[in-house]
Amino acid sequence: MRVLIINTSERTGGAAIAANRLMDALQKNGIKAKMLVRDKETDKLTVASIPSSWTLTVKFLWERFIIWINNRLSKRNLFMVDIANTGTDITQMFEFKQADVIHLHWINQGFLSLKDIDLILKSGKPVVITMHDMWYFTGICHHAGKCNRYKFKCESCPLIYGGIGMDLAKKVFRQKRHIYRRRKIVFVGCSQWMTSLCLQSRLTRGQTILNIPNPIDVKLFTPMDVKASRELCKLPTDKYLILFCSRRITDYYKGFQYLADACKVIKEKYPDIADRLGVVVLGEDSDKIKTLIPLDVYPVDYMSNQQAVISLYNAVDLFVTPSLQENLPNTIMESMACGTPCVGFNIGGIPEMIDHMQNGYVAQYRDAEDFAKGIQWCLAPENYSMLCANARQKVLDSYSEEHIAHRYTEVYEMARQLQ
């Protein structure tokens, strides 16, 4: 069986990382998998790209321009929505023609248009769609937040002002409905949370909707010596260390402010820990936020080297993710695979990964005090060893490459039978 995995980027972003790992997992388990991207970033032979051209930039800018115009010339939430009005027809490419199954992942920002998706479905090849966010079953948004219009009919999207030109959400929702209802598609949510939302959408009624998490290489992401890892990362060996990471620290939805508030709570309510606690901050502009946290801060520039990231997970005692919206974060999976417990909010797929007070702590949503309590509880000596062992075991049982590759192989066969 030949599977073609399609994603906008080869390595940048959570969806790209997950898609790449799935390709590797399938290959290791006897499936001939390749990846087709717009933005190729390595010389990997199993990753192909669409022909490079200045028109790709134009397509990307044209989509943003239409959104900007219909958003009353405001940049508000400019990248929170996609209308897929322009893209590239990939159905005539060799990689597409050779494939037995087409597996779509994150294809936005000018890579594939709705018309291109329609052509893929019309090709007659079995199609599987993995949902890394909500875009496939909403009108134009990637995360609907408290809005539930996608359950019935998206229109007047609250993420953009509207008022100039057409109702983009209404138009795109109608186009997706027209495309989907004529074809059999297998939709896969990376988390039970995402799958449950998809089941409620009017767009996906009558379609096959499943839940399969992302895979991870448990031989690569594995526990290492803590002291050696700290020395390698140039971090102190005499402190408790917690890690927060985000490609853009200032991204509101990554919830850094809640971490800062939690650190203030720790300083006030848990002074015995605060005196020995340091916060490692990984991401762009991480050195600019030292004054926002009343604890020792150790900024680390964003890392693209995978082995360096693995060393960092092993160098810290705890990984914290105060994100306000998440599907199935790769970072939590990576940390747990290294035997490092996690603290996160009760949102999205996070409580599916972190078993509360078993391999980490799930704090009440947007509750900085409970988040601080979770950090304190996890670092307590009587809890810590158990949490580390359970975190690693959760990944071995649920997210190993062999396990996920087997499940997707069954899905591909199901998709072929639906045609």
Short mmCIF file of N, CA, C and O in Angstrom, two decimals, residues 303-412:
data_model
loop_
_atom_site.label_atom_id
_atom_site.label_comp_id
_atom_site.label_asym_id
_atom_site.label_seq_id
_atom_site.Cartn_x
_atom_site.Cartn_y
_atom_site.Cartn_z
N MET A 303 14.71 26.07 19.72
CA MET A 303 15.57 25.00 19.21
C MET A 303 14.89 24.26 18.06
O MET A 303 13.73 23.90 18.15
N SER A 304 15.64 24.02 17.00
CA SER A 304 15.14 23.17 15.92
C SER A 304 15.84 21.82 15.95
O SER A 304 15.39 20.87 15.31
N ASN A 305 16.96 21.73 16.70
CA ASN A 305 17.70 20.48 16.82
C ASN A 305 16.96 19.53 17.76
O ASN A 305 16.80 19.83 18.95
N GLN A 306 16.54 18.40 17.25
CA GLN A 306 15.71 17.48 18.02
C GLN A 306 16.42 16.92 19.24
O GLN A 306 15.84 16.81 20.33
N GLN A 307 17.69 16.57 19.09
CA GLN A 307 18.42 15.98 20.21
C GLN A 307 18.60 16.98 21.34
O GLN A 307 18.56 16.62 22.52
N ALA A 308 18.77 18.26 20.98
CA ALA A 308 18.89 19.30 22.00
C ALA A 308 17.59 19.45 22.78
O ALA A 308 17.61 19.65 24.00
N VAL A 309 16.47 19.32 22.08
CA VAL A 309 15.16 19.41 22.74
C VAL A 309 14.97 18.24 23.69
O VAL A 309 14.47 18.40 24.81
N ILE A 310 15.37 17.05 23.27
CA ILE A 310 15.26 15.86 24.12
C ILE A 310 16.09 16.04 25.39
O ILE A 310 15.65 15.71 26.50
N SER A 311 17.28 16.59 25.24
CA SER A 311 18.13 16.85 26.41
C SER A 311 17.46 17.84 27.35
O SER A 311 17.55 17.70 28.57
N LEU A 312 16.77 18.83 26.79
CA LEU A 312 16.12 19.83 27.61
C LEU A 312 14.96 19.22 28.41
O LEU A 312 14.78 19.52 29.59
N TYR A 313 14.16 18.36 27.76
CA TYR A 313 13.08 17.68 28.48
C TYR A 313 13.64 16.87 29.66
O TYR A 313 13.02 16.79 30.72
N ASN A 314 14.80 16.26 29.44
CA ASN A 314 15.41 15.45 30.48
C ASN A 314 16.10 16.27 31.56
O ASN A 314 16.33 15.78 32.66
N ALA A 315 16.40 17.52 31.23
CA ALA A 315 17.11 18.38 32.18
C ALA A 315 16.17 19.00 33.21
O ALA A 315 16.62 19.46 34.26
N VAL A 316 14.88 19.03 32.92
CA VAL A 316 13.93 19.69 33.82
C VAL A 316 13.16 18.66 34.64
O VAL A 316 13.12 17.47 34.31
N ASP A 317 12.53 19.13 35.71
CA ASP A 317 11.75 18.26 36.57
C ASP A 317 10.29 18.17 36.14
O ASP A 317 9.61 17.18 36.43
N LEU A 318 9.83 19.21 35.44
CA LEU A 318 8.41 19.30 35.14
C LEU A 318 8.20 20.13 33.88
O LEU A 318 8.90 21.13 33.67
N PHE A 319 7.27 19.70 33.04
CA PHE A 319 6.89 20.49 31.86
C PHE A 319 5.52 21.11 32.13
O PHE A 319 4.59 20.41 32.56
N VAL A 320 5.39 22.42 31.89
CA VAL A 320 4.13 23.11 32.16
C VAL A 320 3.58 23.71 30.88
O VAL A 320 4.31 24.30 30.09
N THR A 321 2.29 23.55 30.66
CA THR A 321 1.66 24.08 29.46
C THR A 321 0.33 24.74 29.81
O THR A 321 -0.71 24.08 29.85
N PRO A 322 0.35 26.06 30.07
CA PRO A 322 -0.88 26.77 30.41
C PRO A 322 -1.70 27.20 29.20
O PRO A 322 -2.40 28.21 29.23
N SER A 323 -1.61 26.44 28.11
CA SER A 323 -2.30 26.79 26.87
C SER A 323 -3.80 26.92 27.08
O SER A 323 -4.40 26.16 27.84
N LEU A 324 -4.41 27.85 26.34
CA LEU A 324 -5.84 28.10 26.44
C LEU A 324 -6.64 27.34 25.39
O LEU A 324 -7.86 27.26 25.48
N GLN A 325 -5.95 26.82 24.37
CA GLN A 325 -6.61 25.96 23.38
C GLN A 325 -5.57 25.00 22.81
O GLN A 325 -4.49 25.41 22.42
N GLU A 326 -5.88 23.73 22.83
CA GLU A 326 -4.95 22.72 22.35
C GLU A 326 -5.74 21.53 21.83
O GLU A 326 -6.85 21.25 22.27
N ASN A 327 -5.12 20.80 20.91
CA ASN A 327 -5.69 19.55 20.43
C ASN A 327 -5.01 18.41 21.16
O ASN A 327 -5.45 17.97 22.21
N LEU A 328 -3.89 17.95 20.67
CA LEU A 328 -3.10 16.90 21.33
C LEU A 328 -1.64 17.35 21.23
O LEU A 328 -0.94 16.99 20.29
N PRO A 329 -1.17 18.15 22.18
CA PRO A 329 0.14 18.79 22.06
C PRO A 329 1.31 17.79 21.96
O PRO A 329 1.44 16.90 22.80
N ASN A 330 2.12 17.95 20.92
CA ASN A 330 3.32 17.11 20.78
C ASN A 330 4.25 17.29 21.97
O ASN A 330 4.93 16.35 22.38
N THR A 331 4.28 18.51 22.52
CA THR A 331 5.22 18.80 23.60
C THR A 331 4.93 17.96 24.84
O THR A 331 5.85 17.50 25.51
N ILE A 332 3.66 17.78 25.17
CA ILE A 332 3.31 16.95 26.32
C ILE A 332 3.74 15.51 26.08
O ILE A 332 4.33 14.86 26.95
N MET A 333 3.47 15.02 24.88
CA MET A 333 3.86 13.65 24.54
C MET A 333 5.37 13.48 24.61
O MET A 333 5.88 12.48 25.14
N GLU A 334 6.11 14.44 24.10
CA GLU A 334 7.57 14.38 24.11
C GLU A 334 8.12 14.38 25.54
O GLU A 334 9.01 13.61 25.89
N SER A 335 7.57 15.27 26.35
CA SER A 335 8.01 15.36 27.74
C SER A 335 7.74 14.07 28.50
O SER A 335 8.62 13.52 29.19
N MET A 336 6.53 13.55 28.36
CA MET A 336 6.16 12.33 29.07
C MET A 336 6.99 11.13 28.60
O MET A 336 7.34 10.25 29.39
N ALA A 337 7.32 11.10 27.30
CA ALA A 337 8.16 10.02 26.78
C ALA A 337 9.54 10.02 27.43
O ALA A 337 10.18 8.97 27.58
N CYS A 338 10.00 11.22 27.82
CA CYS A 338 11.29 11.36 28.50
C CYS A 338 11.16 11.14 30.01
O CYS A 338 12.14 11.32 30.75
N GLY A 339 9.97 10.78 30.47
CA GLY A 339 9.75 10.53 31.88
C GLY A 339 9.60 11.78 32.70
O GLY A 339 9.78 11.75 33.92
N THR A 340 9.23 12.88 32.04
CA THR A 340 9.05 14.16 32.74
C THR A 340 7.55 14.46 32.85
O THR A 340 6.88 14.62 31.83
N PRO A 341 7.01 14.54 34.08
CA PRO A 341 5.58 14.79 34.27
C PRO A 341 5.18 16.18 33.76
O PRO A 341 6.03 17.06 33.56
N CYS A 342 3.88 16.37 33.59
CA CYS A 342 3.37 17.62 33.01
C CYS A 342 2.22 18.19 33.84
O CYS A 342 1.47 17.46 34.48
N VAL A 343 2.10 19.52 33.75
CA VAL A 343 0.96 20.23 34.33
C VAL A 343 0.31 21.03 33.21
O VAL A 343 1.01 21.73 32.46
N GLY A 344 -1.00 20.91 33.07
CA GLY A 344 -1.70 21.66 32.04
C GLY A 344 -3.13 21.95 32.47
O GLY A 344 -3.62 21.41 33.48
N PHE A 345 -3.80 22.80 31.70
CA PHE A 345 -5.19 23.13 31.99
C PHE A 345 -6.13 22.05 31.45
O PHE A 345 -5.80 21.31 30.51
N ASN A 346 -7.32 22.01 32.00
CA ASN A 346 -8.36 21.08 31.58
C ASN A 346 -9.02 21.62 30.31
O ASN A 346 -10.14 22.12 30.34
N ILE A 347 -8.32 21.47 29.19
CA ILE A 347 -8.82 22.02 27.93
C ILE A 347 -8.38 21.10 26.78
O ILE A 347 -7.30 20.51 26.82
N GLY A 348 -9.24 20.97 25.76
CA GLY A 348 -8.90 20.21 24.57
C GLY A 348 -8.51 18.78 24.89
O GLY A 348 -9.14 18.08 25.68
N GLY A 349 -7.41 18.31 24.27
CA GLY A 349 -6.95 16.94 24.46
C GLY A 349 -6.01 16.76 25.63
O GLY A 349 -5.55 15.64 25.88
N ILE A 350 -5.71 17.84 26.37
CA ILE A 350 -4.74 17.75 27.46
C ILE A 350 -5.14 16.74 28.53
O ILE A 350 -4.32 15.91 28.94
N PRO A 351 -6.41 16.74 29.02
CA PRO A 351 -6.77 15.75 30.04
C PRO A 351 -6.80 14.31 29.54
O PRO A 351 -6.90 13.39 30.35
N GLU A 352 -6.72 14.10 28.22
CA GLU A 352 -6.59 12.75 27.69
C GLU A 352 -5.16 12.25 27.82
O GLU A 352 -4.92 11.05 27.92
N MET A 353 -4.22 13.19 27.81
CA MET A 353 -2.81 12.84 27.87
C MET A 353 -2.32 12.79 29.32
O MET A 353 -1.64 11.85 29.73
N ILE A 354 -2.67 13.81 30.08
CA ILE A 354 -2.28 13.87 31.48
C ILE A 354 -3.38 13.25 32.32
O ILE A 354 -4.49 13.77 32.39
N ASP A 355 -3.09 12.12 32.94
CA ASP A 355 -4.03 11.50 33.86
C ASP A 355 -3.84 12.18 35.21
O ASP A 355 -2.76 12.07 35.83
N HIS A 356 -4.86 12.88 35.66
CA HIS A 356 -4.76 13.75 36.83
C HIS A 356 -4.22 13.01 38.06
O HIS A 356 -4.77 11.99 38.49
N MET A 357 -3.12 13.53 38.57
CA MET A 357 -2.47 13.01 39.78
C MET A 357 -1.99 11.57 39.61
O MET A 357 -1.78 10.85 40.59
N GLN A 358 -1.80 11.16 38.33
CA GLN A 358 -1.24 9.85 38.03
C GLN A 358 0.09 9.99 37.28
O GLN A 358 1.07 9.32 37.61
N ASN A 359 0.10 10.84 36.25
CA ASN A 359 1.35 11.11 35.55
C ASN A 359 1.57 12.62 35.40
O ASN A 359 2.39 13.06 34.60
N GLY A 360 0.83 13.40 36.15
CA GLY A 360 0.92 14.86 36.10
C GLY A 360 -0.27 15.46 36.82
O GLY A 360 -0.90 14.81 37.66
N TYR A 361 -0.59 16.68 36.46
CA TYR A 361 -1.68 17.39 37.15
C TYR A 361 -2.47 18.19 36.13
O TYR A 361 -1.91 18.95 35.33
N VAL A 362 -3.80 18.04 36.15
CA VAL A 362 -4.69 18.79 35.26
C VAL A 362 -5.37 19.87 36.10
O VAL A 362 -6.22 19.59 36.95
N ALA A 363 -4.99 21.12 35.84
CA ALA A 363 -5.53 22.25 36.62
C ALA A 363 -6.84 22.74 36.03
O ALA A 363 -7.10 22.59 34.82
N GLN A 364 -7.66 23.34 36.86
CA GLN A 364 -8.90 23.96 36.39
C GLN A 364 -8.57 25.06 35.38
O GLN A 364 -7.61 25.80 35.54
N TYR A 365 -9.41 25.15 34.35
CA TYR A 365 -9.14 26.06 33.23
C TYR A 365 -8.99 27.51 33.69
O TYR A 365 -9.82 28.02 34.44
N ARG A 366 -7.92 28.14 33.25
CA ARG A 366 -7.61 29.55 33.54
C ARG A 366 -7.51 29.84 35.05
O ARG A 366 -7.73 30.97 35.48
N ASP A 367 -7.16 28.84 35.83
CA ASP A 367 -7.04 29.01 37.28
C ASP A 367 -5.56 28.97 37.65
O ASP A 367 -4.98 27.89 37.81
N ALA A 368 -4.95 30.14 37.81
CA ALA A 368 -3.52 30.22 38.10
C ALA A 368 -3.19 29.61 39.46
O ALA A 368 -2.12 29.01 39.63
N GLU A 369 -4.10 29.74 40.42
CA GLU A 369 -3.85 29.18 41.75
C GLU A 369 -3.80 27.65 41.69
O GLU A 369 -2.95 27.02 42.33
N ASP A 370 -4.72 27.06 40.95
CA ASP A 370 -4.72 25.61 40.84
C ASP A 370 -3.51 25.14 40.03
O ASP A 370 -2.95 24.07 40.30
N PHE A 371 -3.10 25.93 39.05
CA PHE A 371 -1.92 25.61 38.27
C PHE A 371 -0.69 25.59 39.18
O PHE A 371 0.15 24.69 39.10
N ALA A 372 -0.61 26.59 40.07
CA ALA A 372 0.50 26.65 41.03
C ALA A 372 0.45 25.45 41.97
O ALA A 372 1.49 24.85 42.29
N LYS A 373 -0.74 25.09 42.40
CA LYS A 373 -0.91 23.93 43.28
C LYS A 373 -0.42 22.66 42.58
O LYS A 373 0.21 21.79 43.19
N GLY A 374 -0.70 22.57 41.28
CA GLY A 374 -0.27 21.41 40.51
C GLY A 374 1.24 21.30 40.45
O GLY A 374 1.81 20.21 40.56
N ILE A 375 1.90 22.42 40.25
CA ILE A 375 3.37 22.43 40.22
C ILE A 375 3.92 21.96 41.57
O ILE A 375 4.82 21.12 41.64
N GLN A 376 3.37 22.53 42.64
CA GLN A 376 3.82 22.17 43.99
C GLN A 376 3.58 20.69 44.27
O GLN A 376 4.45 20.00 44.83
N TRP A 377 2.41 20.17 43.89
CA TRP A 377 2.06 18.78 44.16
C TRP A 377 2.97 17.82 43.40
O TRP A 377 3.43 16.82 43.94
N CYS A 378 3.23 18.13 42.14
CA CYS A 378 4.06 17.25 41.32
C CYS A 378 5.51 17.19 41.81
O CYS A 378 6.17 16.15 41.71
N LEU A 379 6.01 18.30 42.32
CA LEU A 379 7.40 18.35 42.76
C LEU A 379 7.61 17.75 44.15
O LEU A 379 8.75 17.54 44.57
N ALA A 380 6.53 17.46 44.86
CA ALA A 380 6.65 16.85 46.18
C ALA A 380 7.35 15.51 46.07
O ALA A 380 6.98 14.67 45.24
N PRO A 381 8.40 15.26 46.87
CA PRO A 381 9.19 14.02 46.78
C PRO A 381 8.36 12.76 46.85
O PRO A 381 8.67 11.76 46.19
N GLU A 382 7.28 12.77 47.63
CA GLU A 382 6.47 11.56 47.79
C GLU A 382 5.66 11.23 46.53
O GLU A 382 5.13 10.12 46.40
N ASN A 383 5.53 12.18 45.61
CA ASN A 383 4.75 11.97 44.39
C ASN A 383 5.62 11.80 43.15
O ASN A 383 5.22 11.13 42.19
N TYR A 384 6.80 12.39 43.16
CA TYR A 384 7.53 12.62 41.92
C TYR A 384 7.95 11.34 41.19
O TYR A 384 7.74 11.23 39.98
N SER A 385 8.55 10.39 41.88
CA SER A 385 9.04 9.18 41.20
C SER A 385 7.91 8.42 40.52
O SER A 385 8.06 7.92 39.39
N MET A 386 6.78 8.33 41.20
CA MET A 386 5.62 7.65 40.63
C MET A 386 5.14 8.35 39.37
O MET A 386 4.82 7.71 38.36
N LEU A 387 5.11 9.68 39.40
CA LEU A 387 4.66 10.45 38.24
C LEU A 387 5.57 10.22 37.03
O LEU A 387 5.10 10.07 35.90
N CYS A 388 6.88 10.19 37.26
CA CYS A 388 7.84 10.00 36.17
C CYS A 388 7.64 8.64 35.50
O CYS A 388 7.61 8.54 34.26
N ALA A 389 7.52 7.60 36.31
CA ALA A 389 7.35 6.25 35.76
C ALA A 389 6.04 6.14 34.99
O ALA A 389 5.98 5.56 33.89
N ASN A 390 4.98 6.69 35.54
CA ASN A 390 3.66 6.62 34.90
C ASN A 390 3.61 7.43 33.61
O ASN A 390 2.91 7.06 32.65
N ALA A 391 4.32 8.57 33.57
CA ALA A 391 4.34 9.40 32.36
C ALA A 391 4.94 8.63 31.19
O ALA A 391 4.39 8.58 30.09
N ARG A 392 6.07 8.00 31.44
CA ARG A 392 6.73 7.20 30.40
C ARG A 392 5.83 6.04 29.96
O ARG A 392 5.69 5.78 28.76
N GLN A 393 5.22 5.36 30.91
CA GLN A 393 4.40 4.20 30.58
C GLN A 393 3.17 4.59 29.76
O GLN A 393 2.76 3.85 28.87
N LYS A 394 2.60 5.77 30.05
CA LYS A 394 1.43 6.23 29.28
C LYS A 394 1.77 6.36 27.80
O LYS A 394 0.99 5.96 26.92
N VAL A 395 2.94 6.89 27.52
CA VAL A 395 3.35 7.06 26.12
C VAL A 395 3.61 5.71 25.47
O VAL A 395 3.22 5.48 24.31
N LEU A 396 4.27 4.81 26.18
CA LEU A 396 4.54 3.48 25.63
C LEU A 396 3.24 2.76 25.28
O LEU A 396 3.14 2.09 24.25
N ASP A 397 2.23 2.91 26.13
CA ASP A 397 0.97 2.21 25.93
C ASP A 397 0.08 2.84 24.86
O ASP A 397 -0.69 2.14 24.19
N SER A 398 0.17 4.17 24.70
CA SER A 398 -0.82 4.87 23.88
C SER A 398 -0.30 5.50 22.60
O SER A 398 -1.06 5.67 21.64
N TYR A 399 0.99 5.87 22.55
CA TYR A 399 1.47 6.70 21.44
C TYR A 399 2.67 6.13 20.69
O TYR A 399 3.25 6.83 19.85
N SER A 400 3.04 4.89 20.93
CA SER A 400 4.21 4.33 20.25
C SER A 400 3.96 4.23 18.75
O SER A 400 2.82 4.09 18.29
N GLU A 401 5.03 4.28 17.98
CA GLU A 401 4.92 4.23 16.51
C GLU A 401 4.22 2.96 16.02
O GLU A 401 3.37 3.01 15.13
N GLU A 402 4.58 1.84 16.59
CA GLU A 402 4.00 0.57 16.15
C GLU A 402 2.49 0.55 16.38
O GLU A 402 1.72 0.12 15.52
N HIS A 403 2.09 1.04 17.54
CA HIS A 403 0.66 1.05 17.89
C HIS A 403 -0.14 1.95 16.94
O HIS A 403 -1.18 1.54 16.42
N ILE A 404 0.37 3.16 16.70
CA ILE A 404 -0.37 4.11 15.86
C ILE A 404 -0.33 3.69 14.39
O ILE A 404 -1.33 3.83 13.66
N ALA A 405 0.80 3.17 13.92
CA ALA A 405 0.90 2.71 12.53
C ALA A 405 -0.10 1.60 12.26
O ALA A 405 -0.74 1.55 11.19
N HIS A 406 -0.26 0.68 13.21
CA HIS A 406 -1.23 -0.41 13.05
C HIS A 406 -2.65 0.13 12.94
O HIS A 406 -3.44 -0.32 12.09
N ARG A 407 -2.98 1.11 13.77
CA ARG A 407 -4.33 1.67 13.75
C ARG A 407 -4.60 2.39 12.43
O ARG A 407 -5.69 2.28 11.86
N TYR A 408 -3.61 3.14 11.94
CA TYR A 408 -3.82 3.85 10.67
C TYR A 408 -3.89 2.88 9.49
O TYR A 408 -4.61 3.12 8.51
N THR A 409 -3.16 1.77 9.56
CA THR A 409 -3.24 0.77 8.49
C THR A 409 -4.68 0.26 8.37
O THR A 409 -5.20 0.07 7.26
N GLU A 410 -5.32 0.05 9.50
CA GLU A 410 -6.71 -0.38 9.49
C GLU A 410 -7.62 0.70 8.92
O GLU A 410 -8.58 0.39 8.18
N VAL A 411 -7.32 1.96 9.22
CA VAL A 411 -8.13 3.07 8.70
C VAL A 411 -7.99 3.17 7.18
O VAL A 411 -8.98 3.41 6.47
N TYR A 412 -6.78 2.98 6.67
CA TYR A 412 -6.57 3.06 5.22
C TYR A 412 -7.36 1.97 4.51
O TYR A 412 -7.95 2.20 3.45
#
